[in-house]
């Protein structure tokens, strides 16, 4: 039986967060909640006789992305008309870059569970977004707020071979767009949109099979599920000796299937020609250098630095650097208290703290817990001033109130009991109060020691040093056993 390998390339569209649109002065508004058609003019609605003007900021944003993706920047690029009819496109064409894109031949490196990956980037170009149709019963409405919003298209080479590759590529790219502050890259709101091209080929072959293009992917989860489905579907066809049709398919989330939308259009269907109303875009290399020098530290470099500087695992570092505010928060906490292990700070941050943030739906830069308070909390646990259980209680409280961890530990009497005598007293008290369970323990039911441990912790109001309780409990049981035996 032949074994197949998936081949996947992504086309990504990201709305750029410029103040105004790509070719006119209309403000870019949040098209999910702004009053429909409140940010439109004669240019972005395609009135005859109007002239587009290129938005310099959009070009700058595009260059940031292209440079971060290691692309060659074209000194001259050309806008073209891509002609097609659709009611959300009043001009009858979209201004896009076709034969001479802004940038080509880059790559994005990232790390997956299965190892390092380098995915080549075929091209990065600028275009404009279309309007939005709202379908009602029996009629449709059109909102042109999104018409002419700067759109960046990023096309990868077909270098991905698993849904894991795709997921990590997509999250890394989203992370990059956010680091560069060029787009909110919010997939749920459609600010960033992924289309996946997928085909199968025999393992070991270098040829490309016939592909389908999967659209309508509204989340990373949907993208992975749609690709799994498409890989399975194409595999069935090939296994039965059939041929895959080259076509565009849409992911139907509720039914969990892809449905054919149309046969694949070819470039000549669009009658591309250079936009006669715009001169070729000339880019000054000095400007490119300036933008390159101003790029922030990017996620990949930050991840490597976190591993070498703070001795974090690559996995922990990847979790911390995905969002820049989280990475900044981590470094602020470490800087506040260099005595505390960065690994402990990272564990508390990506464990308990992420849990609270997710539950409350709060971004870390809006949290009431300052990096300083957070570092103090972790330090208290590390010094064994409080145990981990109390640490969680305190974190929950400062998360709600923004108070100081030290004051809360005092006010709530959470300081850990580390005095061996006090702990031994508690152990003896519990053993004395539970003769039946002690008997069961000696009769061979050793799991009862876990229950006894829980009783001691309860008697201590949860504040006892768990390691000391365990050691003392073990010792006390051993003593009891010996005294029983010698008493026989
Ligand atoms: P278009 O969709 O406009 O025809 P391209 O032919 O350049 O554009 O390809 C678009 C995307 O499809 C790219 O990301 C590319 O890597 C990917 N791709 C091209 N051929 C294949 C294939 N045989 N299998 C999987 N992906 C492919
Ligand atoms: Mg395509
Ligand atoms: Zn406009």
Coordinates of C-alpha atoms and ligand atoms in Angstrom, one line a residue:
X1 CA 0.0 0.0 0.0
X2 CA 1.5 3.4 -1.0
X3 CA 2.0 5.8 1.9
X4 CA 1.3 9.5 1.3
X5 CA 2.8 12.6 2.6
X6 CA 0.8 15.8 2.9
X7 CA 2.2 18.9 1.2
X8 CA 0.8 22.2 2.4
X9 CA 1.3 25.9 1.6
X10 CA -0.5 28.8 3.2
X11 CA -1.8 32.1 1.8
X12 CA -2.2 34.6 4.6
X13 CA -4.1 37.9 4.4
X14 CA -3.6 40.4 7.3
X15 CA -5.4 43.8 7.6
X16 CA -2.8 46.4 8.5
X17 CA -3.5 48.6 11.5
X18 CA -2.8 51.9 9.7
X19 CA -4.8 55.0 10.6
X20 CA -6.2 55.4 7.1
X21 CA -7.0 53.2 4.2
X22 CA -4.6 52.0 1.4
X23 CA -5.5 54.5 -1.3
X24 CA -7.7 57.2 0.4
X25 CA -7.9 59.1 3.7
X26 CA -10.8 57.2 5.2
X27 CA -10.1 56.0 8.7
X28 CA -9.6 52.3 9.2
X29 CA -12.4 51.3 11.6
X30 CA -13.3 48.1 13.4
X31 CA -15.5 46.6 10.8
X32 CA -17.2 44.2 13.3
X33 CA -18.8 47.0 15.3
X34 CA -18.6 50.4 13.5
X35 CA -21.7 51.8 12.0
X36 CA -21.9 50.3 8.5
X37 CA -20.7 52.6 5.7
X38 CA -19.6 55.2 8.1
X39 CA -16.0 55.3 6.8
X40 CA -16.3 55.5 3.0
X41 CA -15.6 58.0 0.3
X42 CA -15.7 58.2 -3.5
X43 CA -12.3 56.5 -3.8
X44 CA -12.9 53.4 -1.7
X45 CA -16.4 53.0 -3.2
X46 CA -14.9 53.2 -6.8
X47 CA -16.6 56.3 -8.1
X48 CA -15.5 57.1 -11.7
X49 CA -12.9 59.8 -12.1
X50 CA -11.3 59.4 -8.7
X51 CA -7.6 58.7 -8.2
X52 CA -5.9 56.5 -5.6
X53 CA -2.8 57.6 -3.6
X54 CA -0.5 55.1 -1.9
X55 CA -0.5 55.1 1.9
X56 CA 3.2 55.4 2.9
X57 CA 2.5 53.9 6.4
X58 CA 1.1 50.8 4.8
X59 CA 4.2 50.4 2.8
X60 CA 6.3 50.8 5.9
X61 CA 4.3 48.2 7.8
X62 CA 4.6 45.8 4.8
X63 CA 8.4 46.4 4.7
X64 CA 8.6 45.6 8.5
X65 CA 7.0 42.2 7.9
X66 CA 9.0 41.5 4.7
X67 CA 12.3 42.2 6.5
X68 CA 11.3 40.2 9.6
X69 CA 10.6 37.3 7.1
X70 CA 14.1 37.7 5.6
X71 CA 12.7 38.7 2.2
X72 CA 14.5 40.5 -0.7
X73 CA 12.8 43.9 -1.1
X74 CA 12.1 45.1 -4.6
X75 CA 13.3 48.6 -5.3
X76 CA 10.5 48.9 -7.8
X77 CA 7.1 47.1 -7.4
X78 CA 4.0 47.5 -9.4
X79 CA 0.3 47.7 -8.5
X80 CA -2.0 45.9 -10.8
X81 CA -5.7 45.5 -11.4
X82 CA -7.2 42.1 -10.6
X83 CA -10.5 42.2 -12.4
X84 CA -13.6 40.3 -11.2
X85 CA -17.1 41.1 -10.4
X86 CA -18.6 40.7 -6.9
X87 CA -21.1 43.0 -5.1
X88 CA -18.6 43.8 -2.3
X89 CA -16.2 45.2 -4.9
X90 CA -17.8 48.3 -6.5
X91 CA -14.8 49.1 -8.7
X92 CA -15.0 45.8 -10.5
X93 CA -11.3 45.2 -9.7
X94 CA -9.0 44.9 -6.7
X95 CA -5.7 46.8 -6.7
X96 CA -3.1 44.3 -5.8
X97 CA 0.5 43.4 -6.7
X98 CA 1.0 40.7 -9.1
X99 CA 4.0 40.3 -11.4
X100 CA 6.3 42.6 -9.4
X101 CA 5.5 42.2 -5.7
X102 CA 7.1 44.2 -2.9
X103 CA 9.1 41.4 -1.5
X104 CA 10.1 37.8 -2.3
X105 CA 12.2 34.8 -1.3
X106 CA 12.2 34.9 2.5
X107 CA 11.7 32.4 5.3
X108 CA 10.3 31.9 8.8
X109 CA 12.0 29.6 11.3
X110 CA 10.2 28.1 14.2
X111 CA 10.3 25.1 16.5
X112 CA 7.7 22.3 16.6
X113 CA 7.3 19.2 18.8
X114 CA 9.0 17.3 16.0
X115 CA 12.0 19.6 15.6
X116 CA 13.1 22.8 13.9
X117 CA 11.4 24.0 10.8
X118 CA 12.2 26.6 8.1
X119 CA 9.3 27.4 5.9
X120 CA 10.2 29.5 2.8
X121 CA 8.2 32.6 2.0
X122 CA 7.4 33.0 -1.7
X123 CA 6.2 36.6 -1.6
X124 CA 4.8 39.4 0.5
X125 CA 2.7 42.0 -1.3
X126 CA 0.3 44.8 -0.7
X127 CA -3.3 45.0 -1.8
X128 CA -6.7 46.4 -0.7
X129 CA -9.5 44.6 1.2
X130 CA -13.0 44.3 -0.2
X131 CA -16.3 45.3 1.5
X132 CA -18.5 42.9 3.4
X133 CA -21.8 41.4 2.5
X134 CA -24.4 40.7 5.1
X135 CA -27.0 38.2 4.0
X136 CA -30.5 38.6 5.2
X137 CA -33.6 36.7 4.3
X138 CA -34.3 37.3 0.7
X139 CA -31.8 40.2 0.3
X140 CA -28.2 41.2 1.1
X141 CA -26.7 44.3 2.6
X142 CA -23.2 45.7 1.8
X143 CA -20.9 47.5 4.1
X144 CA -18.0 49.3 2.5
X145 CA -16.1 50.2 5.7
X146 CA -13.6 47.5 4.9
X147 CA -13.2 48.4 1.2
X148 CA -9.7 49.7 0.6
X149 CA -8.3 48.7 4.0
X150 CA -4.6 47.9 3.5
X151 CA -4.2 44.2 3.2
X152 CA -0.9 42.3 3.3
X153 CA -0.7 39.0 1.5
X154 CA 2.0 36.5 2.6
X155 CA 2.4 33.4 0.5
X156 CA 4.5 30.4 1.7
X157 CA 6.1 27.8 -0.4
X158 CA 4.5 24.3 0.0
X159 CA 7.0 23.3 2.7
X160 CA 4.7 22.1 5.4
X161 CA 4.0 18.4 5.9
X162 CA 1.8 18.1 8.9
X163 CA -1.0 19.9 10.6
X164 CA 1.4 20.5 13.5
X165 CA 3.7 22.4 11.1
X166 CA 0.7 24.5 9.9
X167 CA -0.4 25.3 13.4
X168 CA 3.0 26.4 14.6
X169 CA 3.7 28.3 11.4
X170 CA 0.4 30.1 11.7
X171 CA 0.8 31.0 15.4
X172 CA 4.4 32.1 14.8
X173 CA 3.3 34.4 12.0
X174 CA 0.5 35.8 14.1
X175 CA 3.0 36.4 16.9
X176 CA 5.4 38.1 14.4
X177 CA 2.7 40.5 13.1
X178 CA 1.9 41.5 16.7
X179 CA 5.5 42.0 17.7
X180 CA 5.9 44.3 14.6
X181 CA 2.8 46.2 15.7
X182 CA 1.4 46.2 12.2
X183 CA -1.8 44.2 12.8
X184 CA -3.9 42.9 15.7
X185 CA -3.8 39.7 13.7
X186 CA -7.1 38.6 15.3
X187 CA -8.3 35.5 13.5
X188 CA -11.7 35.4 15.1
X189 CA -12.5 38.9 13.9
X190 CA -11.1 38.1 10.4
X191 CA -8.2 40.6 10.7
X192 CA -5.9 37.8 9.7
X193 CA -7.2 35.1 7.4
X194 CA -5.5 31.8 6.4
X195 CA -6.1 29.8 3.3
X196 CA -4.5 26.4 3.0
X197 CA -3.4 24.7 -0.2
X198 CA -3.0 21.0 0.3
X199 CA -2.1 18.0 -1.8
X200 CA -0.7 14.5 -1.2
X201 CA 2.2 12.7 -2.8
X202 CA 3.9 9.4 -2.3
X203 CA 6.4 9.5 0.5
X204 CA 9.9 10.2 -0.8
X205 CA 8.7 11.8 -4.0
X206 CA 9.6 15.4 -4.9
X207 CA 6.7 16.0 -7.3
X208 CA 3.7 18.0 -6.3
X209 CA 0.3 16.4 -6.5
X210 CA -2.9 18.2 -7.5
X211 CA -4.0 20.5 -4.7
X212 CA -7.2 21.9 -3.3
X213 CA -7.4 25.3 -1.7
X214 CA -9.3 25.3 1.6
X215 CA -11.1 28.5 2.6
X216 CA -13.4 29.7 5.4
X217 CA -11.0 28.9 8.2
X218 CA -12.1 31.0 11.2
X219 CA -9.8 29.6 13.9
X220 CA -6.6 27.6 14.3
X221 CA -8.7 24.7 15.4
X222 CA -10.9 24.9 12.3
X223 CA -7.8 25.0 10.1
X224 CA -6.3 21.9 11.7
X225 CA -9.6 20.0 11.5
X226 CA -10.2 21.1 7.9
X227 CA -6.8 20.0 6.8
X228 CA -7.1 16.6 8.6
X229 CA -10.4 16.1 6.8
X230 CA -8.9 17.1 3.4
X231 CA -5.8 14.9 3.8
X232 CA -8.1 12.0 4.7
X233 CA -10.5 12.7 1.7
X234 CA -7.7 13.0 -0.8
X235 CA -6.0 9.9 0.6
X236 CA -9.2 7.9 0.0
X237 CA -9.5 9.1 -3.6
X238 CA -5.8 8.3 -4.4
X239 CA -6.0 4.9 -2.7
X240 CA -8.9 4.0 -4.9
X241 CA -6.9 5.0 -8.0
X242 CA -8.9 8.2 -8.5
X243 CA -7.7 11.7 -9.2
X244 CA -8.0 14.7 -7.0
X245 CA -9.8 17.7 -8.6
X246 CA -8.0 21.0 -8.4
X247 CA -10.7 23.2 -6.8
X248 CA -11.5 25.6 -4.0
X249 CA -13.3 24.0 -1.1
X250 CA -14.9 25.6 2.0
X251 CA -14.8 24.3 5.5
X252 CA -18.3 23.6 6.9
X253 CA -17.7 23.9 10.7
X254 CA -21.0 22.5 11.8
X255 CA -20.9 19.4 9.6
X256 CA -17.2 19.0 9.9
X257 CA -16.6 18.5 6.1
X258 CA -15.2 20.5 3.2
X259 CA -17.6 21.4 0.4
X260 CA -16.6 22.2 -3.2
X261 CA -17.0 26.0 -3.9
X262 CA -15.8 26.4 -7.4
X263 CA -13.2 25.0 -9.7
X264 CA -9.9 26.7 -9.4
X265 CA -9.6 30.0 -11.2
X266 CA -6.5 30.7 -13.2
X267 CA -4.5 34.0 -13.2
X268 CA -5.7 34.8 -16.8
X269 CA -9.3 34.8 -15.5
X270 CA -8.5 38.0 -13.7
X271 CA -7.1 39.9 -16.7
X272 CA -4.3 41.4 -14.7
X273 CA -2.8 44.6 -16.0
X274 CA -0.7 47.4 -14.3
X275 CA -2.9 49.9 -12.5
X276 CA -2.8 52.9 -14.8
X277 CA -3.6 55.4 -12.0
X278 CA -0.6 54.6 -9.9
X279 CA 3.1 55.0 -10.7
X280 CA 5.4 52.1 -9.9
X281 CA 6.3 52.1 -6.2
X282 CA 10.0 53.1 -5.8
X283 CA 11.5 52.2 -2.5
X284 CA 14.6 54.1 -1.2
X285 CA 17.1 51.5 0.1
X286 CA 18.1 54.0 2.9
X287 CA 14.5 53.9 4.1
X288 CA 14.6 50.1 4.1
X289 CA 17.8 50.1 6.1
X290 CA 16.2 52.5 8.6
X291 CA 13.2 50.2 9.0
X292 CA 15.5 47.2 9.4
X293 CA 17.5 48.9 12.1
X294 CA 14.4 49.7 14.0
X295 CA 12.9 46.2 14.1
X296 CA 12.3 45.0 17.6
X297 CA 13.7 41.8 19.0
X298 CA 11.6 39.1 17.2
X299 CA 10.0 36.1 18.8
X300 CA 12.6 33.6 17.5
X301 CA 15.6 35.6 18.8
X302 CA 13.8 36.3 22.1
X303 CA 13.1 32.6 22.6
X304 CA 16.8 31.7 22.0
X305 CA 17.9 34.5 24.4
X306 CA 15.4 33.3 27.1
X307 CA 16.9 29.8 26.8
X308 CA 20.5 30.9 27.1
X309 CA 20.1 33.8 29.6
X310 CA 17.5 32.3 32.0
X311 CA 18.1 28.6 31.4
X312 CA 14.5 27.9 30.5
X313 CA 13.5 24.9 28.4
X314 CA 12.8 25.8 24.8
X315 CA 9.1 24.9 25.5
X316 CA 8.8 27.2 28.4
X317 CA 10.6 30.0 26.4
X318 CA 8.2 29.5 23.5
X319 CA 5.2 29.9 25.7
X320 CA 6.6 33.1 27.2
X321 CA 7.6 34.8 24.0
X322 CA 4.5 34.1 21.9
X323 CA 2.9 37.4 23.1
X324 CA 5.3 40.3 23.6
X325 CA 3.5 41.7 26.7
X326 CA 3.9 38.3 28.4
X327 CA 7.6 38.2 27.6
X328 CA 8.0 41.8 28.9
X329 CA 6.2 40.9 32.1
X330 CA 8.4 37.9 32.7
X331 CA 11.5 39.9 32.3
X332 CA 10.2 42.7 34.6
X333 CA 9.4 40.0 37.3
X334 CA 12.9 38.4 37.0
X335 CA 14.6 41.9 37.1
X336 CA 12.7 42.8 40.2
X337 CA 14.0 39.8 42.1
X338 CA 17.2 38.3 40.6
X339 CA 17.5 35.9 43.6
X340 CA 14.4 34.0 42.5
X341 CA 14.8 31.2 40.0
X342 CA 13.5 32.4 36.5
X343 CA 12.3 28.8 36.0
X344 CA 10.0 29.1 39.0
X345 CA 8.8 32.5 37.8
X346 CA 8.1 31.0 34.4
X347 CA 6.3 28.0 35.8
X348 CA 4.0 30.1 38.0
X349 CA 3.4 32.5 35.1
X350 CA 2.5 29.9 32.4
X351 CA 0.7 27.7 35.0
X352 CA -1.4 29.3 37.7
X353 CA -1.3 32.8 36.3
X354 CA -2.2 32.0 32.7
X355 CA -5.1 30.0 34.2
X356 CA -6.4 33.0 36.0
X357 CA -6.0 35.3 33.0
X358 CA -7.8 32.9 30.7
X359 CA -10.6 32.3 33.1
X360 CA -11.1 36.1 33.5
X361 CA -10.5 36.9 29.9
X362 CA -7.9 39.5 30.9
X363 CA -4.7 40.4 29.0
X364 CA -1.6 40.4 31.1
X365 CA -0.9 44.1 30.6
X366 CA -4.4 44.8 32.1
X367 CA -3.8 42.6 35.1
X368 CA -3.9 44.2 38.6
X369 CA -0.9 42.1 39.6
X370 CA 2.3 44.0 39.0
X371 CA 5.4 42.1 37.9
X372 CA 6.9 43.2 41.2
X373 CA 4.1 41.7 43.3
X374 CA 4.2 38.6 41.2
X375 CA 8.0 38.1 41.7
X376 CA 7.5 38.6 45.5
X377 CA 4.9 36.0 45.6
X378 CA 7.0 33.4 43.8
X379 CA 10.0 34.4 46.0
X380 CA 7.9 33.7 49.2
X381 CA 7.0 30.2 47.9
X382 CA 10.6 29.6 46.9
X383 CA 11.9 30.6 50.4
X384 CA 9.2 28.4 51.9
X385 CA 7.6 31.3 53.7
X386 CA 4.4 29.9 52.4
X387 CA 3.6 26.6 50.7
X388 CA 2.4 26.2 47.1
X389 CA -1.2 25.9 48.1
X390 CA -1.1 29.2 50.0
X391 CA 0.8 30.7 47.1
X392 CA -2.2 29.9 44.8
X393 CA -4.6 31.4 47.3
X394 CA -2.5 34.6 47.5
X395 CA -2.2 34.8 43.7
X396 CA -6.0 34.5 43.4
X397 CA -6.4 37.3 45.9
X398 CA -3.9 39.7 44.4
X399 CA -5.4 39.0 41.0
X400 CA -8.8 40.1 42.3
X401 CA -7.7 43.0 44.4
X402 CA -4.2 44.0 43.3
X403 CA -3.0 43.9 46.9
X404 CA 0.5 43.2 48.3
X405 CA 1.3 39.5 48.7
X406 CA 3.2 40.1 51.9
X407 CA 0.3 41.9 53.5
X408 CA -2.1 39.2 52.5
X409 CA 0.1 36.5 53.9
X410 CA 0.2 38.4 57.2
X411 CA -3.5 39.3 57.3
X412 CA -4.6 35.8 56.5
X413 CA -2.1 34.1 58.7
X414 CA -0.8 32.0 55.8
X415 CA 2.8 31.9 56.8
X416 CA 4.1 28.4 56.5
X417 CA 4.7 26.2 59.6
X418 CA 8.3 25.1 59.3
X419 CA 8.9 24.3 63.0
X420 CA 9.6 20.5 63.2
X421 CA 8.3 20.3 66.8
X422 CA 5.0 22.1 65.9
X423 CA 4.6 19.7 63.0
X424 CA 5.4 16.6 65.1
X425 CA 2.8 17.7 67.6
X426 CA 0.2 18.0 64.8
X427 CA 1.2 14.5 63.5
X428 CA 0.9 12.9 66.9
X429 CA -2.4 14.7 67.5
X430 CA -3.8 13.2 64.2
X431 CA -2.5 9.7 64.9
X432 CA -4.0 9.8 68.4
X433 CA -7.4 10.9 67.0
X434 CA -7.6 8.2 64.3
X435 CA -6.7 4.9 65.9
X436 CA -8.9 2.9 63.5
X437 CA -7.0 4.3 60.4
X438 CA -3.6 3.7 62.1
X439 CA -4.7 0.1 62.7
X440 CA -5.7 -0.3 59.0
X441 CA -2.3 1.1 58.0
X442 CA -0.4 -1.5 60.1
X443 CA -2.8 -4.2 58.7
X444 CA -1.2 -3.4 55.3
X445 CA -3.4 -0.7 53.8
X446 CA -0.4 1.6 53.2
X447 CA -2.4 4.0 51.0
X448 CA -4.0 5.3 54.3
X449 CA -0.8 7.3 54.9
X450 CA -1.9 9.7 52.2
X451 CA -5.2 10.2 54.0
X452 CA -3.3 10.8 57.3
X453 CA -1.1 13.3 55.5
X454 CA -4.3 15.1 54.4
X455 CA -5.6 15.2 58.0
X456 CA -2.3 16.7 59.3
X457 CA -2.4 19.4 56.6
X458 CA -6.0 20.1 57.5
X459 CA -5.2 20.3 61.2
X460 CA -2.5 22.9 60.2
X461 CA -5.0 24.9 58.3
X462 CA -3.2 24.0 55.0
X463 CA -0.1 26.0 56.1
X464 CA 2.3 23.2 57.1
X465 CA 5.4 22.6 55.1
X466 CA 4.3 19.5 53.1
X467 CA 7.8 17.9 52.9
X468 CA 8.2 18.2 56.7
X469 CA 4.8 16.7 57.3
X470 CA 5.6 13.8 55.1
X471 CA 8.9 13.1 56.8
X472 CA 7.5 13.5 60.3
X473 CA 4.5 11.3 59.5
X474 CA 6.7 8.6 58.2
X475 CA 8.9 8.8 61.2
X476 CA 6.0 8.7 63.6
X477 CA 4.4 5.7 62.0
X478 CA 7.8 3.9 62.0
X479 CA 8.2 4.7 65.7
X480 CA 4.7 3.4 66.5
X481 CA 5.3 0.2 64.6
X482 CA 8.5 -0.5 66.5
X483 CA 7.0 0.2 69.9
X484 CA 4.1 -2.2 69.0
X485 CA 6.5 -4.9 68.0
X486 CA 8.7 -4.5 71.1
X487 CA 5.6 -4.5 73.2
X488 CA 4.5 -7.9 71.9
Ligands
LIG1 P1 -2.7 30.7 -6.6 O1 -3.5 30.1 -5.4 O2 -3.0 32.2 -6.7 O3 -2.8 29.9 -7.8 P2 0.0 29.8 -6.2 O4 -0.1 28.8 -7.3 O5 1.2 30.6 -6.2 O6 -1.2 30.8 -6.1 O7 0.0 28.9 -4.8 C1 -0.6 29.4 -3.7 C2 -0.2 28.5 -2.5 O8 -0.4 27.1 -2.8 C3 1.2 28.7 -2.1 O9 1.2 28.8 -0.7 C4 1.9 27.4 -2.5 O10 2.9 27.1 -1.6 C5 0.8 26.4 -2.4 N1 0.9 25.3 -3.4 C6 1.2 25.4 -4.7 N2 1.1 24.1 -5.2 C7 0.8 23.3 -4.2 C8 0.7 21.9 -4.2 N3 0.8 21.1 -5.2 N4 0.4 21.3 -3.0 C9 0.2 22.1 -1.9 N5 0.4 23.4 -1.9 C10 0.7 24.0 -3.1
LIG2 MG1 -4.8 31.0 -4.1
LIG3 ZN1 -12.2 56.2 1.3

